[in-house]
């Protein structure tokens, strides 16, 4: 069985945003772009360790910065 390098449902290039306040960024993208939150994994101190949203048919991944 071969392993596909790109998961089903993802385009060839998928943006990954690292932001100061991922929870607020997700809320903003929902309001401004009609994004849908697909999943969210908690990080330390209530931060977002990893999240996925969808704008139209395009997935975008994002997380809080961890300096």
Tab-separated table of N, CA and C in Angstrom:
chain	number	residue	atom	x	y	z
A	1	UNK	N	0.845	-1.169	0.000
A	1	UNK	CA	0.000	0.000	0.000
A	1	UNK	C	0.894	1.236	0.000
A	2	UNK	N	0.644	2.140	-0.928
A	2	UNK	CA	1.450	3.362	-0.989
A	2	UNK	C	0.836	4.438	-0.104
A	3	UNK	N	1.679	5.313	0.383
A	3	UNK	CA	1.256	6.430	1.218
A	3	UNK	C	1.162	7.661	0.340
A	4	UNK	N	0.032	8.351	0.416
A	4	UNK	CA	-0.161	9.571	-0.352
A	4	UNK	C	0.424	10.755	0.412
A	5	UNK	N	1.248	11.583	-0.238
A	5	UNK	CA	1.856	12.720	0.471
A	5	UNK	C	0.866	13.832	0.803
A	6	UNK	N	-0.250	13.898	0.076
A	6	UNK	CA	-1.255	14.934	0.321
A	6	UNK	C	-2.539	14.239	0.773
A	7	UNK	N	-3.031	14.539	1.981
A	7	UNK	CA	-4.261	13.894	2.466
A	7	UNK	C	-5.463	14.229	1.591
A	8	UNK	N	-6.427	13.327	1.535
A	8	UNK	CA	-7.665	13.583	0.798
A	8	UNK	C	-8.323	14.856	1.318
A	9	UNK	N	-8.821	15.651	0.382
A	9	UNK	CA	-9.517	16.880	0.757
A	9	UNK	C	-8.611	18.088	0.892
A	10	UNK	N	-7.301	17.912	0.711
A	10	UNK	CA	-6.361	19.023	0.812
A	10	UNK	C	-5.781	19.328	-0.556
A	11	UNK	N	-5.590	20.615	-0.878
A	11	UNK	CA	-4.965	20.977	-2.149
A	11	UNK	C	-3.456	20.725	-2.089
A	12	UNK	N	-2.774	20.996	-3.166
A	12	UNK	CA	-1.330	20.780	-3.232
A	12	UNK	C	-0.566	21.624	-2.211
A	13	UNK	N	-1.046	22.840	-1.962
A	13	UNK	CA	-0.407	23.733	-0.997
A	13	UNK	C	-1.464	24.165	0.016
A	14	UNK	N	-1.152	23.989	1.298
A	14	UNK	CA	-2.085	24.374	2.362
A	14	UNK	C	-1.396	25.353	3.301
A	15	UNK	N	-1.958	26.560	3.481
A	15	UNK	CA	-1.323	27.523	4.373
A	15	UNK	C	-1.415	27.106	5.836
A	16	UNK	N	-0.350	27.385	6.584
A	16	UNK	CA	-0.315	27.164	8.021
A	16	UNK	C	0.078	28.485	8.660
A	17	UNK	N	-0.854	29.086	9.391
A	17	UNK	CA	-0.637	30.385	10.013
A	17	UNK	C	-0.254	30.214	11.478
A	18	UNK	N	0.764	30.906	11.902
A	18	UNK	CA	1.157	30.953	13.312
A	18	UNK	C	0.889	32.377	13.774
A	19	UNK	N	-0.050	32.520	14.715
A	19	UNK	CA	-0.533	33.844	15.102
A	19	UNK	C	-0.448	34.045	16.604
A	20	UNK	N	-0.581	35.293	17.027
A	20	UNK	CA	-0.495	35.655	18.441
A	20	UNK	C	-1.689	35.154	19.241
A	21	UNK	N	-2.894	35.181	18.686
A	21	UNK	CA	-4.100	34.737	19.388
A	21	UNK	C	-4.947	33.938	18.407
A	22	UNK	N	-4.677	32.648	18.305
A	22	UNK	CA	-5.342	31.806	17.310
A	22	UNK	C	-6.850	31.735	17.535
A	23	UNK	N	-7.293	31.696	18.783
A	23	UNK	CA	-8.737	31.633	19.054
A	23	UNK	C	-9.437	32.870	18.489
A	24	UNK	N	-8.844	34.035	18.690
A	24	UNK	CA	-9.426	35.260	18.156
A	24	UNK	C	-9.319	35.288	16.633
A	25	UNK	N	-8.234	34.791	16.089
A	25	UNK	CA	-8.088	34.734	14.631
A	25	UNK	C	-9.168	33.851	14.019
A	26	UNK	N	-9.447	32.705	14.644
A	26	UNK	CA	-10.498	31.814	14.148
A	26	UNK	C	-11.842	32.536	14.176
A	27	UNK	N	-12.147	33.205	15.279
A	27	UNK	CA	-13.409	33.950	15.392
A	27	UNK	C	-13.491	35.037	14.316
A	28	UNK	N	-12.380	35.725	14.073
A	28	UNK	CA	-12.352	36.769	13.045
A	28	UNK	C	-12.603	36.172	11.665
A	29	UNK	N	-11.933	35.070	11.328
A	29	UNK	CA	-12.113	34.446	10.013
A	29	UNK	C	-13.538	33.921	9.837
A	30	UNK	N	-14.152	33.480	10.924
A	30	UNK	CA	-15.554	33.055	10.852
A	30	UNK	C	-16.451	34.241	10.500
A	31	UNK	N	-16.225	35.372	11.184
A	31	UNK	CA	-17.051	36.566	10.941
A	31	UNK	C	-16.765	37.183	9.571
A	32	UNK	N	-15.493	37.368	9.253
A	32	UNK	CA	-15.109	38.109	8.060
A	32	UNK	C	-15.193	37.292	6.773
A	33	UNK	N	-14.865	35.997	6.857
A	33	UNK	CA	-14.768	35.184	5.647
A	33	UNK	C	-15.770	34.044	5.589
A	34	UNK	N	-16.586	33.907	6.640
A	34	UNK	CA	-17.528	32.799	6.671
A	34	UNK	C	-16.842	31.453	6.872
A	35	UNK	N	-15.670	31.468	7.504
A	35	UNK	CA	-14.916	30.236	7.739
A	35	UNK	C	-15.687	29.294	8.653
A	36	UNK	N	-15.407	28.014	8.503
A	36	UNK	CA	-15.970	26.978	9.363
A	36	UNK	C	-14.826	26.305	10.096
A	37	UNK	N	-14.936	26.219	11.419
A	37	UNK	CA	-13.898	25.534	12.197
A	37	UNK	C	-14.096	24.029	12.044
A	38	UNK	N	-13.043	23.347	11.633
A	38	UNK	CA	-13.085	21.898	11.421
A	38	UNK	C	-12.637	21.166	12.680
A	39	UNK	N	-11.540	21.614	13.262
A	39	UNK	CA	-11.055	20.998	14.497
A	39	UNK	C	-10.101	21.932	15.209
A	40	UNK	N	-9.929	21.664	16.526
A	40	UNK	CA	-9.019	22.464	17.354
A	40	UNK	C	-8.435	21.557	18.421
A	41	UNK	N	-7.113	21.632	18.581
A	41	UNK	CA	-6.420	20.874	19.631
A	41	UNK	C	-5.830	21.864	20.617
A	42	UNK	N	-6.108	21.637	21.882
A	42	UNK	CA	-5.627	22.545	22.922
A	42	UNK	C	-4.128	22.408	23.119
A	43	UNK	N	-3.493	23.539	23.354
A	43	UNK	CA	-2.083	23.578	23.699
A	43	UNK	C	-1.946	23.979	25.158
A	44	UNK	N	-0.736	24.241	25.600
A	44	UNK	CA	-0.533	24.644	26.986
A	44	UNK	C	-1.203	25.986	27.294
A	45	UNK	N	-1.644	26.134	28.532
A	45	UNK	CA	-2.236	27.390	29.014
A	45	UNK	C	-3.449	27.837	28.206
A	46	UNK	N	-4.197	26.879	27.651
A	46	UNK	CA	-5.395	27.227	26.908
A	46	UNK	C	-5.148	27.747	25.506
A	47	UNK	N	-3.912	27.738	25.070
A	47	UNK	CA	-3.603	28.185	23.718
A	47	UNK	C	-4.064	27.145	22.704
A	48	UNK	N	-4.072	27.525	21.450
A	48	UNK	CA	-4.430	26.607	20.372
A	48	UNK	C	-3.141	25.957	19.873
A	49	UNK	N	-3.035	24.645	20.065
A	49	UNK	CA	-1.852	23.914	19.599
A	49	UNK	C	-1.906	23.655	18.111
A	50	UNK	N	-3.109	23.422	17.601
A	50	UNK	CA	-3.327	23.201	16.169
A	50	UNK	C	-4.821	23.320	15.917
A	51	UNK	N	-5.189	23.962	14.819
A	51	UNK	CA	-6.590	24.066	14.427
A	51	UNK	C	-6.674	24.051	12.913
A	52	UNK	N	-7.840	23.656	12.434
A	52	UNK	CA	-8.101	23.688	11.001
A	52	UNK	C	-9.440	24.369	10.774
A	53	UNK	N	-9.434	25.293	9.815
A	53	UNK	CA	-10.666	25.949	9.402
A	53	UNK	C	-10.794	25.750	7.896
A	54	UNK	N	-11.973	26.024	7.397
A	54	UNK	CA	-12.204	25.922	5.962
A	54	UNK	C	-12.887	27.193	5.505
A	55	UNK	N	-12.367	27.800	4.450
A	55	UNK	CA	-12.978	28.955	3.815
A	55	UNK	C	-13.378	28.487	2.423
A	56	UNK	N	-14.671	28.389	2.190
A	56	UNK	CA	-15.130	27.777	0.940
A	56	UNK	C	-14.702	26.325	0.938
A	57	UNK	N	-13.945	25.930	-0.079
A	57	UNK	CA	-13.439	24.555	-0.121
A	57	UNK	C	-11.951	24.485	0.213
A	58	UNK	N	-11.409	25.566	0.770
A	58	UNK	CA	-9.973	25.644	1.044
A	58	UNK	C	-9.667	25.493	2.534
A	59	UNK	N	-8.889	24.482	2.902
A	59	UNK	CA	-8.493	24.329	4.299
A	59	UNK	C	-7.331	25.259	4.654
A	60	UNK	N	-7.352	25.773	5.877
A	60	UNK	CA	-6.268	26.594	6.413
A	60	UNK	C	-5.976	26.070	7.817
A	61	UNK	N	-4.715	25.838	8.108
A	61	UNK	CA	-4.317	25.371	9.435
A	61	UNK	C	-3.684	26.529	10.183
A	62	UNK	N	-3.877	26.560	11.493
A	62	UNK	CA	-3.284	27.636	12.279
A	62	UNK	C	-3.069	27.196	13.720
A	63	UNK	N	-2.199	27.946	14.394
A	63	UNK	CA	-1.868	27.674	15.786
A	63	UNK	C	-1.357	28.944	16.441
A	64	UNK	N	-1.389	28.942	17.768
A	64	UNK	CA	-0.767	30.036	18.507
A	64	UNK	C	0.748	29.924	18.372
A	65	UNK	N	1.406	31.072	18.449
A	65	UNK	CA	2.856	31.052	18.442
A	65	UNK	C	3.363	30.539	19.800
A	66	UNK	N	4.438	29.834	19.779
A	66	UNK	CA	5.067	29.330	20.992
A	66	UNK	C	6.529	29.754	20.972
A	67	UNK	N	6.793	31.007	21.385
A	67	UNK	CA	8.170	31.512	21.307
A	67	UNK	C	9.127	30.744	22.219
